Coordinates of C-alpha atoms in Angstrom, one line a residue:
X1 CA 8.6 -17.3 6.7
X2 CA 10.3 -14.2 5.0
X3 CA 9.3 -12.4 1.8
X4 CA 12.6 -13.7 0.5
X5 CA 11.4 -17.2 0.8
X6 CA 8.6 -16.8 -1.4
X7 CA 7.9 -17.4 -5.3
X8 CA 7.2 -14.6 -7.2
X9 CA 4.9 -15.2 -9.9
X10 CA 4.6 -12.0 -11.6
X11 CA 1.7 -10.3 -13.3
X12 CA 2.0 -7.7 -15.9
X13 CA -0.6 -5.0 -15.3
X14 CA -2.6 -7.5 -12.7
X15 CA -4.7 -9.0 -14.9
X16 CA -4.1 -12.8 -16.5
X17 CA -6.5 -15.7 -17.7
X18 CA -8.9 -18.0 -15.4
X19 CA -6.6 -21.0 -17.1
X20 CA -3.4 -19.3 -16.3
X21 CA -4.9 -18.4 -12.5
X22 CA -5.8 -22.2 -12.4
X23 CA -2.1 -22.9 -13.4
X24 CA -0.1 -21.0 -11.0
X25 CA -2.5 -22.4 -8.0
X26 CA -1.5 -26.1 -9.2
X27 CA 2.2 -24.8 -8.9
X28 CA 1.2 -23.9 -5.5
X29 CA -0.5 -26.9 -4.3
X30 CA 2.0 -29.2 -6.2
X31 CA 4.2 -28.1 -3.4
X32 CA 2.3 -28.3 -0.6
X33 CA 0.4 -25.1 -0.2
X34 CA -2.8 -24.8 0.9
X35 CA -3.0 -21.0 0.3
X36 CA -1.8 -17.8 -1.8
X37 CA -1.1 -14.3 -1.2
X38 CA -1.5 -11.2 -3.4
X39 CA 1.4 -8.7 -3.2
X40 CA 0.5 -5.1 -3.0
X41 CA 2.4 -4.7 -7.1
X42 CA -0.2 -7.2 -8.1
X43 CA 1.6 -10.2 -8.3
X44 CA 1.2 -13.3 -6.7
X45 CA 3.3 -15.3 -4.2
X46 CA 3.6 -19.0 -2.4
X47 CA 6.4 -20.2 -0.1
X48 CA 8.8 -22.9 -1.7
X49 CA 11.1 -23.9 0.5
X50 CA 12.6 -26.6 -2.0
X51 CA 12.5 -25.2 -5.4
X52 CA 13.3 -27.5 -8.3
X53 CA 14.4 -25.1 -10.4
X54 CA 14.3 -26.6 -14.1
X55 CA 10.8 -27.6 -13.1
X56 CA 9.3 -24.6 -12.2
X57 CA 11.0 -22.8 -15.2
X58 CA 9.0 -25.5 -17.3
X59 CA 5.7 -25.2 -15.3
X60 CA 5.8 -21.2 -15.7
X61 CA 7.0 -21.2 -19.3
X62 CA 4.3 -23.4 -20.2
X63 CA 1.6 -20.3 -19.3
X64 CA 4.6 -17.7 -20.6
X65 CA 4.8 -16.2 -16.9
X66 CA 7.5 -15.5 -15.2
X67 CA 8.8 -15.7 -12.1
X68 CA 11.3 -15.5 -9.2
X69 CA 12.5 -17.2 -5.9
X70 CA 14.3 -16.1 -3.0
X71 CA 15.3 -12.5 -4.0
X72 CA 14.0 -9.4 -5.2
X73 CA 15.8 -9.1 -8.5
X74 CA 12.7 -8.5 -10.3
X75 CA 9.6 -6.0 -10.6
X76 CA 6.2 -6.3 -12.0
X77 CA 4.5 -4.0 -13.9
X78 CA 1.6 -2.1 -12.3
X79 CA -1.2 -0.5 -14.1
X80 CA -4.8 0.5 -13.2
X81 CA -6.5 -1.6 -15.5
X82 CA -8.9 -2.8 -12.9
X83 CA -10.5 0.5 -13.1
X84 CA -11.9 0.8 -16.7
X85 CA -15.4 0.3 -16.6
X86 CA -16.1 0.4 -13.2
X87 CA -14.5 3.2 -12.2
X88 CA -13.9 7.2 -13.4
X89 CA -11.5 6.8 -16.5
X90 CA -10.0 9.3 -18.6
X91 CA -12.0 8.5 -22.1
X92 CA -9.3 7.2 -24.6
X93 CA -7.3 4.3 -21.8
X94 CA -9.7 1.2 -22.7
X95 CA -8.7 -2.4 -22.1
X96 CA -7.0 -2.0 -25.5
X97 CA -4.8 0.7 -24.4
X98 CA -3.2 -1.3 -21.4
X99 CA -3.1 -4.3 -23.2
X100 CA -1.4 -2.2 -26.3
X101 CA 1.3 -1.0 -23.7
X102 CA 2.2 -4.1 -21.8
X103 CA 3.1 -5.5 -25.5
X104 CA 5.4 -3.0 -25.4
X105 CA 7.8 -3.9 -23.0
X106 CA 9.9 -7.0 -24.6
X107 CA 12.4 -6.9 -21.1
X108 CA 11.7 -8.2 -17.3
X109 CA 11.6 -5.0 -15.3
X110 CA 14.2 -4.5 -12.9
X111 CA 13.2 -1.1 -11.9
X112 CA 9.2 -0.8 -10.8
X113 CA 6.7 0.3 -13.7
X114 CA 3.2 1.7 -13.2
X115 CA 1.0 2.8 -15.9
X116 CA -2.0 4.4 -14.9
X117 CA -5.0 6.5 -15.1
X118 CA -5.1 9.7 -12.8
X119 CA -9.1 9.6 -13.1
X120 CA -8.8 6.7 -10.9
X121 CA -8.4 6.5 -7.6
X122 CA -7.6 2.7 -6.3
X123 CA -4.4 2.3 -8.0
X124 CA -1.5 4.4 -6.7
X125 CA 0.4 6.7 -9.5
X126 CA 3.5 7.5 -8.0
X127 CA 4.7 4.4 -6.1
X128 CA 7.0 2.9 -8.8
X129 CA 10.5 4.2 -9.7
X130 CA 9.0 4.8 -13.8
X131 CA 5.7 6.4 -13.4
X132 CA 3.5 6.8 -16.4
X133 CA 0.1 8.5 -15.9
X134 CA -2.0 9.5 -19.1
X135 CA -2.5 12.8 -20.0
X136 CA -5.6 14.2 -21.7
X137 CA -4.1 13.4 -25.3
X138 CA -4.8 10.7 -26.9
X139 CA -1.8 7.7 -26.2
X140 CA 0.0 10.1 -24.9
X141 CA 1.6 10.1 -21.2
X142 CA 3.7 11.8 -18.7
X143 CA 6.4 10.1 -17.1
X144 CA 7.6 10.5 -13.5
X145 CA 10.6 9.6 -12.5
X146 CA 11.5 8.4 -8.7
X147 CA 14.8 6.2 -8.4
X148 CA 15.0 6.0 -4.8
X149 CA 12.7 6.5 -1.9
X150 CA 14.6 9.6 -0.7
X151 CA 14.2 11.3 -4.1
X152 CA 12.0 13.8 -5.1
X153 CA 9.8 13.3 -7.9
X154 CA 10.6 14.1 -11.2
X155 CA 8.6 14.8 -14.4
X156 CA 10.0 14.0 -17.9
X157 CA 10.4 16.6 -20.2
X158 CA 7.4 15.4 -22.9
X159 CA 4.6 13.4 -22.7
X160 CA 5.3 9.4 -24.2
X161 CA 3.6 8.1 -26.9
X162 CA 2.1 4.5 -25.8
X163 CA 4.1 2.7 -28.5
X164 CA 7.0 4.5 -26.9
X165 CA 6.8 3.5 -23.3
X166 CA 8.6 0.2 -23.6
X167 CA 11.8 1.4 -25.3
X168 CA 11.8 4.3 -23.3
X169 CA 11.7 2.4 -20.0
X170 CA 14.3 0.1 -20.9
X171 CA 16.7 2.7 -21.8
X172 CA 16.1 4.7 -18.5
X173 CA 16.6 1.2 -16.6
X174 CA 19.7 0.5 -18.3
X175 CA 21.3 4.2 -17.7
X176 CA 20.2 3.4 -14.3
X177 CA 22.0 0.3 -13.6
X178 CA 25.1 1.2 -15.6
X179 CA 25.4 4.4 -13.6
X180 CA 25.2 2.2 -10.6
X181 CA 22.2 3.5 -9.6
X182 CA 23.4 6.7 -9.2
X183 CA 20.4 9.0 -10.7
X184 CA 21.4 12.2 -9.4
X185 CA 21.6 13.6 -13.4
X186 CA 19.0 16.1 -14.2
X187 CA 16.4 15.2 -15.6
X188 CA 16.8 17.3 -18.9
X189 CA 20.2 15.5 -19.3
X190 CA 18.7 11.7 -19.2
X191 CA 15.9 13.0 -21.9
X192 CA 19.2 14.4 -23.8
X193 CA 20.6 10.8 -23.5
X194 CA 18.3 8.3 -24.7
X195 CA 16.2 11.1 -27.1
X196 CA 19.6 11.0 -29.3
X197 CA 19.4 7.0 -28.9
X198 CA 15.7 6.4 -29.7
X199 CA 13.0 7.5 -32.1
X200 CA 10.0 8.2 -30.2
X201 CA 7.2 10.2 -30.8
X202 CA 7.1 12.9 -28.0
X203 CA 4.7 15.8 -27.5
X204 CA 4.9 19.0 -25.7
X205 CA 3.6 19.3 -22.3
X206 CA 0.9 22.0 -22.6
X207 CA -0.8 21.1 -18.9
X208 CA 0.0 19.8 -15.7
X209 CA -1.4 16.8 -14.2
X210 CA -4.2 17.3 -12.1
X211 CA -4.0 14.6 -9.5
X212 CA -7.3 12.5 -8.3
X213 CA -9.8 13.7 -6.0
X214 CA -12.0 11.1 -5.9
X215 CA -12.2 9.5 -2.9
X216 CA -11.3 6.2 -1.7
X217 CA -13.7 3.5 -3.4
X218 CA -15.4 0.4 -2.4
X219 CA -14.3 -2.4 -4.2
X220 CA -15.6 -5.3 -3.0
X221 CA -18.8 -7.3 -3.6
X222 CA -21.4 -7.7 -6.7
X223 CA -21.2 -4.2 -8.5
X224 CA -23.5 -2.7 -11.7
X225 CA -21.8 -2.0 -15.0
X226 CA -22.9 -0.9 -17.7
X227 CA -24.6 -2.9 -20.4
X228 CA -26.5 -4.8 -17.8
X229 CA -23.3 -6.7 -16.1
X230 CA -21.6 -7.0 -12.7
X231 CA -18.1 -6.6 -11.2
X232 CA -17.1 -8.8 -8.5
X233 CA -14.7 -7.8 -5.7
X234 CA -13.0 -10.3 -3.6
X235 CA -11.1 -9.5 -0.1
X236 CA -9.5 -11.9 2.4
X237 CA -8.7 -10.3 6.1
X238 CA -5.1 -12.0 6.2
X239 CA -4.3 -11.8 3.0
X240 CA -4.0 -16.0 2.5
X241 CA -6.6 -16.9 -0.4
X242 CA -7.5 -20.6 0.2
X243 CA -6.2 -22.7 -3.5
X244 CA -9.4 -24.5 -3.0
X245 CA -11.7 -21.5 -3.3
X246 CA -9.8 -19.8 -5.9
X247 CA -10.1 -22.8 -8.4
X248 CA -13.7 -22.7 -8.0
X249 CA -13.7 -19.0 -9.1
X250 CA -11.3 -20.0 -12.0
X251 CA -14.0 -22.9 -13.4
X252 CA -16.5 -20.8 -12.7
X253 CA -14.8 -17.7 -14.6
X254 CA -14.4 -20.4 -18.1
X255 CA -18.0 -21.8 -17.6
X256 CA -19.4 -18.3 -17.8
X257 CA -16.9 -17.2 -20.3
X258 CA -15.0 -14.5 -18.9
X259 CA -11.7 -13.8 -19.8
X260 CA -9.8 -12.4 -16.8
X261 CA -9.1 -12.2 -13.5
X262 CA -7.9 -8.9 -12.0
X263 CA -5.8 -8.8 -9.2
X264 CA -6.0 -5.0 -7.5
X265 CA -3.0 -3.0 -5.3
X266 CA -4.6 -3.7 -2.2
X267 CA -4.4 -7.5 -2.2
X268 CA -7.9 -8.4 -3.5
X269 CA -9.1 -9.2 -6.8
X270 CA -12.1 -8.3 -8.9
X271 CA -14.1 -10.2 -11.6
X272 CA -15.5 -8.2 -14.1
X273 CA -18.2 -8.9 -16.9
X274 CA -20.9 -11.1 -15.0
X275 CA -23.9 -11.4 -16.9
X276 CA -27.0 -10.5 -15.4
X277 CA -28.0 -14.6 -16.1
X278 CA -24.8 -15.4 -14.6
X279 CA -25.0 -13.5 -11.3
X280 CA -26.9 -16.1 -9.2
X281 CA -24.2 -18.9 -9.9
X282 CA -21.4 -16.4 -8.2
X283 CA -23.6 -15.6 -5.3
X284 CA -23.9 -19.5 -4.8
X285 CA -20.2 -20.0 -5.3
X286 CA -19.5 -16.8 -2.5
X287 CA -22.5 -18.6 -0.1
X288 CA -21.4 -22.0 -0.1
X289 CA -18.2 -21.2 1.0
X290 CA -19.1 -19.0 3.4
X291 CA -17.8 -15.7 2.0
X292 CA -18.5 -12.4 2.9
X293 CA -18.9 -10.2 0.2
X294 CA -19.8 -6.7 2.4
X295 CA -16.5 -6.0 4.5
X296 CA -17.0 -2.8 6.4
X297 CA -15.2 -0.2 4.4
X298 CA -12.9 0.1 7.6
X299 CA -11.5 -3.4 6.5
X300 CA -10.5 -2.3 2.9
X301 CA -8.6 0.6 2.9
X302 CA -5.2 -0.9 4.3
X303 CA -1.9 -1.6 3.1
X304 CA 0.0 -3.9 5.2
X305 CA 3.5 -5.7 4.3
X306 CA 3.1 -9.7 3.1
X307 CA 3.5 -12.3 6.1
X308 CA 3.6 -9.4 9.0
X309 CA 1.2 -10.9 11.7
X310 CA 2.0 -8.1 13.5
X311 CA 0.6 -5.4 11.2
X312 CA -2.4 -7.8 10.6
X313 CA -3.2 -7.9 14.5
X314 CA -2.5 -4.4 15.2
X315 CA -5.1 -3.7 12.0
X316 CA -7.3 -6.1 13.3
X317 CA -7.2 -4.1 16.6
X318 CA -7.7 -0.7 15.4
X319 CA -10.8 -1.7 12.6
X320 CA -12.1 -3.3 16.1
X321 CA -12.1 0.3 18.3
X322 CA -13.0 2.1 15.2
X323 CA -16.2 -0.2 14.6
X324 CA -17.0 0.2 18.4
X325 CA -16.7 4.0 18.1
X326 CA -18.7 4.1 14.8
X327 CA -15.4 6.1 13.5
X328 CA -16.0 6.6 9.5
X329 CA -12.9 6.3 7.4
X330 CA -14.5 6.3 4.3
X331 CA -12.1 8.5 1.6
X332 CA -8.8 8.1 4.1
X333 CA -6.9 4.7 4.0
X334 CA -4.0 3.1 6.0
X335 CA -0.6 2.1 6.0
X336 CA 1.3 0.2 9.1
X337 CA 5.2 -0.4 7.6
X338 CA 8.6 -0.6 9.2
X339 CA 10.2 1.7 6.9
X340 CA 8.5 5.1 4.9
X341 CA 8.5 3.9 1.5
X342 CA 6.6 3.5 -1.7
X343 CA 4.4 4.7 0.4
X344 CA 0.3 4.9 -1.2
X345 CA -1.5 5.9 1.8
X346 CA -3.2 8.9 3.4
X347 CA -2.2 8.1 6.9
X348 CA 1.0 6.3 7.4
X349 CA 2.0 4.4 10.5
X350 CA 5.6 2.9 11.0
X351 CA 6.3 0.9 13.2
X352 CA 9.7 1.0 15.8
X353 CA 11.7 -1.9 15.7
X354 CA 11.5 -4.4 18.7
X355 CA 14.0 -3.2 21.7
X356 CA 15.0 -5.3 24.2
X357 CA 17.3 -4.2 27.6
X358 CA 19.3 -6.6 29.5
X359 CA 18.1 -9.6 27.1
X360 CA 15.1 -9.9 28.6
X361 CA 13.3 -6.7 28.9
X362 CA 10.8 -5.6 26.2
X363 CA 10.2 -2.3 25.4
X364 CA 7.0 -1.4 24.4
X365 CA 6.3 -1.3 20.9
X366 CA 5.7 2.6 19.7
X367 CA 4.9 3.5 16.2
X368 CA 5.4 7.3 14.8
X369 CA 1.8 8.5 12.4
X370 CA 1.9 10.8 9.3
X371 CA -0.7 11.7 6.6
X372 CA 0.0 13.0 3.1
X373 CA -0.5 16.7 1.8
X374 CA -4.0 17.0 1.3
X375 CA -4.8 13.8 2.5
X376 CA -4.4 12.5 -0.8
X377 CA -2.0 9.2 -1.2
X378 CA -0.7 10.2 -5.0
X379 CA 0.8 13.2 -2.4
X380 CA 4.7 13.0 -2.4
X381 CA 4.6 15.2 1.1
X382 CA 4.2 13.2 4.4
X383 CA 3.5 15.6 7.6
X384 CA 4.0 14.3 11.1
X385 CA 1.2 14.3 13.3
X386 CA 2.1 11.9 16.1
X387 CA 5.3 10.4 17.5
X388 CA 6.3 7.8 19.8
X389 CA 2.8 7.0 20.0
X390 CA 2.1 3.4 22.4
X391 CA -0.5 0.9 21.2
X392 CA -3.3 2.2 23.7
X393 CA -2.9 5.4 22.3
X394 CA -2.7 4.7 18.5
X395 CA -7.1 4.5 18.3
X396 CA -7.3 7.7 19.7
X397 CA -4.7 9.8 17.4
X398 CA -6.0 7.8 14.4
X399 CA -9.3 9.2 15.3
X400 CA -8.5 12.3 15.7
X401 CA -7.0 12.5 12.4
X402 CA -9.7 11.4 11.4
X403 CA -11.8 13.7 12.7
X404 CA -9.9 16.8 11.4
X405 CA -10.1 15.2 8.2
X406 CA -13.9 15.6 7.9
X407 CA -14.3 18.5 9.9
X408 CA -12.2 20.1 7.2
X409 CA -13.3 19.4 4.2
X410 CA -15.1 21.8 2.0
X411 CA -15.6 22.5 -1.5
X412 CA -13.2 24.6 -3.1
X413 CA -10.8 21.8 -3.3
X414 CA -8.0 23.9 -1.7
X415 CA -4.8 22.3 -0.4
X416 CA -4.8 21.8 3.4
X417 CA -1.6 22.1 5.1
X418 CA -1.9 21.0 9.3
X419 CA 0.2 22.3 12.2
X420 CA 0.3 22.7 15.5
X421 CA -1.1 26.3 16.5
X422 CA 1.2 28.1 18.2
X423 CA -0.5 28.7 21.8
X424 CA -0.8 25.0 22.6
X425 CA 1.4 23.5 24.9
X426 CA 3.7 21.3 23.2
X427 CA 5.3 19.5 26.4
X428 CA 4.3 17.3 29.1
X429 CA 6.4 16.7 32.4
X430 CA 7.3 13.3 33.1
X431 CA 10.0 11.0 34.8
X432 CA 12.5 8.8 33.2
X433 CA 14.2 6.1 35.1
X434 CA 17.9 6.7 34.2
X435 CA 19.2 3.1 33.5
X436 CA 16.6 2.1 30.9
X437 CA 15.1 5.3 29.9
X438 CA 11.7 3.9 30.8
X439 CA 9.2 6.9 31.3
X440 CA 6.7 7.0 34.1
X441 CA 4.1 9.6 32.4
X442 CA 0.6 10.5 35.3
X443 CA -1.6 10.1 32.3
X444 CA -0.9 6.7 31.9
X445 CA 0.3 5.6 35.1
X446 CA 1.9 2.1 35.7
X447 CA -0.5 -0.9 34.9
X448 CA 2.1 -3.0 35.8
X449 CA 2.1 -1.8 39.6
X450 CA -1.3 -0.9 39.6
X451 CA -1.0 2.9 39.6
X452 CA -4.2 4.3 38.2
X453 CA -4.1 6.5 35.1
X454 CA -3.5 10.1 36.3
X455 CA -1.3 9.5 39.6
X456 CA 1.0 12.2 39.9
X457 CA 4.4 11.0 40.3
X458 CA 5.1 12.6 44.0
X459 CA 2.0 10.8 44.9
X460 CA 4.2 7.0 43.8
X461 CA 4.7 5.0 46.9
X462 CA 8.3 5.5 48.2
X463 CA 9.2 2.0 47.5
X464 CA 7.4 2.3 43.6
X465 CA 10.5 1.0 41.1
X466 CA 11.3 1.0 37.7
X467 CA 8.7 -1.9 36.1
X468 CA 11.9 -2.8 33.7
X469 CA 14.5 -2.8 35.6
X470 CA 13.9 -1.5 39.7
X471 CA 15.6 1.3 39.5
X472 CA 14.3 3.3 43.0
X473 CA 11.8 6.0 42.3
X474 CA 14.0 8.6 43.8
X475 CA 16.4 8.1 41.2
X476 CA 14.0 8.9 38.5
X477 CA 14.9 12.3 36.8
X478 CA 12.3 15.0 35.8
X479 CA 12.4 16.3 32.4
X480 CA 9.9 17.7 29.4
X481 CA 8.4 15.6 26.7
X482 CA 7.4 16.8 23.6
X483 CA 4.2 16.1 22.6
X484 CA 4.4 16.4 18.8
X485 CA 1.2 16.7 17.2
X486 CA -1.4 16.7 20.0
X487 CA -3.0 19.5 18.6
X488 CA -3.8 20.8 14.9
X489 CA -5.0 23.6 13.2
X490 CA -6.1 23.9 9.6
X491 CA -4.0 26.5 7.4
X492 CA -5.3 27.3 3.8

């Protein structure tokens, strides 16, 4: 199953109504699924191989959602809405606010849209192409602008007004597309543009945006709020939310009158508003279906692409060493991807595409780590710390990183900036069979042939070949590998 084969139901803002919810999941079962996934721009998706079009246009247009099938044409609209109430907020963005700007916007996004709150630190800022973030004015925002992955970011000239945002993000996308998609126009100019074609209400840009330094929260499980109610957090391991149990949480959400459902960035979703009377009737709900409401907080913190069992496993096997370890990753999350981008992560790990030699030789698997500036994930820099790194290794580097990560934090909030320092060695001798470039490294040794970890290679039996393809040993040539950042320092 490919992302391509899935519907689409989109989400504006992650948030929609228990009778809604309970809609899209009869959609879902209607054609025979048992489960549903959360994407990471909270929307929600469903495999449907055979689509009856005209039906599905009626079924969705009956709760006024829309959707999309095979393709990504399409982008919802992000915001951090989750986050009022139970998170740091700047004081004017209320419910009312995001509801007030999602009105706004009378067009289905092409390009992505988030609209969020830089107090906040579970929703990412800078991860969609039109980035709106509120500024310490009332209704007022700044907008980033990011076209492409390769881009840089780019700030708009004047902060939005909220009525504004809408109009203002139409006209970008519609520049965008007719210039077919060629954004390389300064900024300045595309303000110029649509300024002289709209009426908006701008104001000056008197302060920069301070980005979040909060970190990481905890967002699962039966929370406090204020005025004597609880927030809900729900997580699923693999991402594949049984229709069965969701329904339950949608009845349950009408019978105790609340209003919506809140699906979060990081494929979860959170209930919010519990009454203290009401709290006993959700931990039933969570018991009798056997949920877990206190994932360790190594469980929560990943991004990982929809319907990649590979990702999920290799998550599944680092949360397990770091557990055994008693590694902390509390403030840092993950990302395992194919490709660097949109990218909301403080350590990223992408993964090499599958190699195979001959036809029939696989090559192991190797994946390349970064981490943002800072460790923060609203960070546009990525550093390199690790590459070419194999599965057995991956535990250790990522807890190494973590490590420097809490050895250096302090107080003053300055930016730090790793390297290597310059006295470490930076290369390690090995030999590389010269038909399939397979290495033979002594730290490792050969599993395969049973050579123990730290064998030297002159010490290889004479008849000791190539695991991949038998090359002879003596036809193994010596070289230097680089051992790209095996060793950091901390520069302020």
């Amino acid at each position: 199953m490919k992302k391509t084969d899935l519907i689409r139901a989109f989400i504006p803002g992650g948030l929609l109504s228990p009778r809604d919810f309970r809609k899209i999941l009869d959609i879902a079962r209607d054609m025979g699924n048992e489960t549903v996934h959360f994407g990471s721009r909270q929307d929600i998706m469903f495999p449907g191989d055979e689509v009856d079009q005209r039906k599905l246009d009626e079924e969705f247009g009956s709760i006024r959602t829309q959707y999309e099938w095979s393709g990504q044409r399409y982008q919802n609209i992000v915001t951090s809405f989750v986050a009022v109430d139970i998170m740091p907020t700047t004081p004017w963005v209320t419910t009312g606010t995001y509801y007030n700007v999602l009105d706004t916007f009378d067009y289905r996004p092409r390009l992505k849209v988030n609209v969020t709150d830089p107090k906040q630190s579970l929703v990412p800022l800078f991860n969609g192409q039109l980035n709106f973030v509120a500024s310490e004015h009332e209704d007022y925002w700044y907008l980033f602008l990011k076209f492409n992955p390769t881009d840089d970011l780019r700030r708009w000239p004047v902060l939005i007004s909220s009525y504004d945002i809408g109009k203002v993000a139409a006209a970008l996308e519609q520049l965008y597309f007719d210039a077919n998609r060629d954004q390389s126009v300064a900024t300045d100019l595309l303000f110029q543009n649509i300024n002289q074609e709209l009426q908006t209400n701008n104001r000056t840009i008197d302060k920069e945006l301070e980005l979040p330094s909060e970190p990481f929260p905890y967002y699962e499980g039966l929370n406090k709020m204020a005025g004597s109610k609880y927030w809900l957090g729900l997580y699923w391991r693999n991402n594949r939310y049984t229709i069965s149990f969701l329904e339950k949480v949608c009845d349950l959400c009408s019978r105790t009158n609340i209003g919506k459902i809140i699906i979060t960035p990081w494929k979860s979703f959170i209930v919010k508003g519990i009454r203290e009377e009401d709290r006993d009737k959700w931990e039933l709900l969570c018991g009798r279906n056997g949920i877990n409401l206190r994932h360790s907080s190594l469980e929560l913190n990943w991004h990982l692409p929809v319907l990649n069992e590979h990702a999920l496993k290799q998550k599944k096997y680092l949360v397990n060493v770091f557990d055994k370890h008693d590694i902390s990753t509390y403030g840092l999350t993950f990302s395992i991807k194919e490709r660097p981008i949109n990218l909301f992560t403080s350590v990223a790990i992408l993964m090499h595409p599958s190699i195979r030699l001959f036809g029939k030789y696989n090559l192991q698997k190797r994946y390349n780590v970064f981490y943002s500036k800072n460790f923060n994930p609203n960070e546009e820099k990525y550093i390199p710390f690790a590459m070419h790194v194999t599965k057995r290794e991956l535990p250790n580097v990522l807890m190494k990183l973590s490590r420097i990560y809490y050895d250096q934090l302090d107080d003053d909030g300055q930016d730090r900036i790793w390297e290597e320092p310059e006295e470490a060695p930076d290369t390690q001798t090995v030999h590389q069979c010269p038909d399939c470039m397979t290495i033979y490294d002594q730290r490792y040794g050969d599993p395969t042939a049973e050579i123990p970890e730290g064998t030297p290679f002159e010490d290889l039996p004479e008849g000791y070949r190539c695991p991949l393809c038998e090359t002879p040993k003596s036809e193994f040539k010596e070289l230097e590998m680089e051992l790209e950042g095996s060793k950091v320092k901390c520069q302020k």
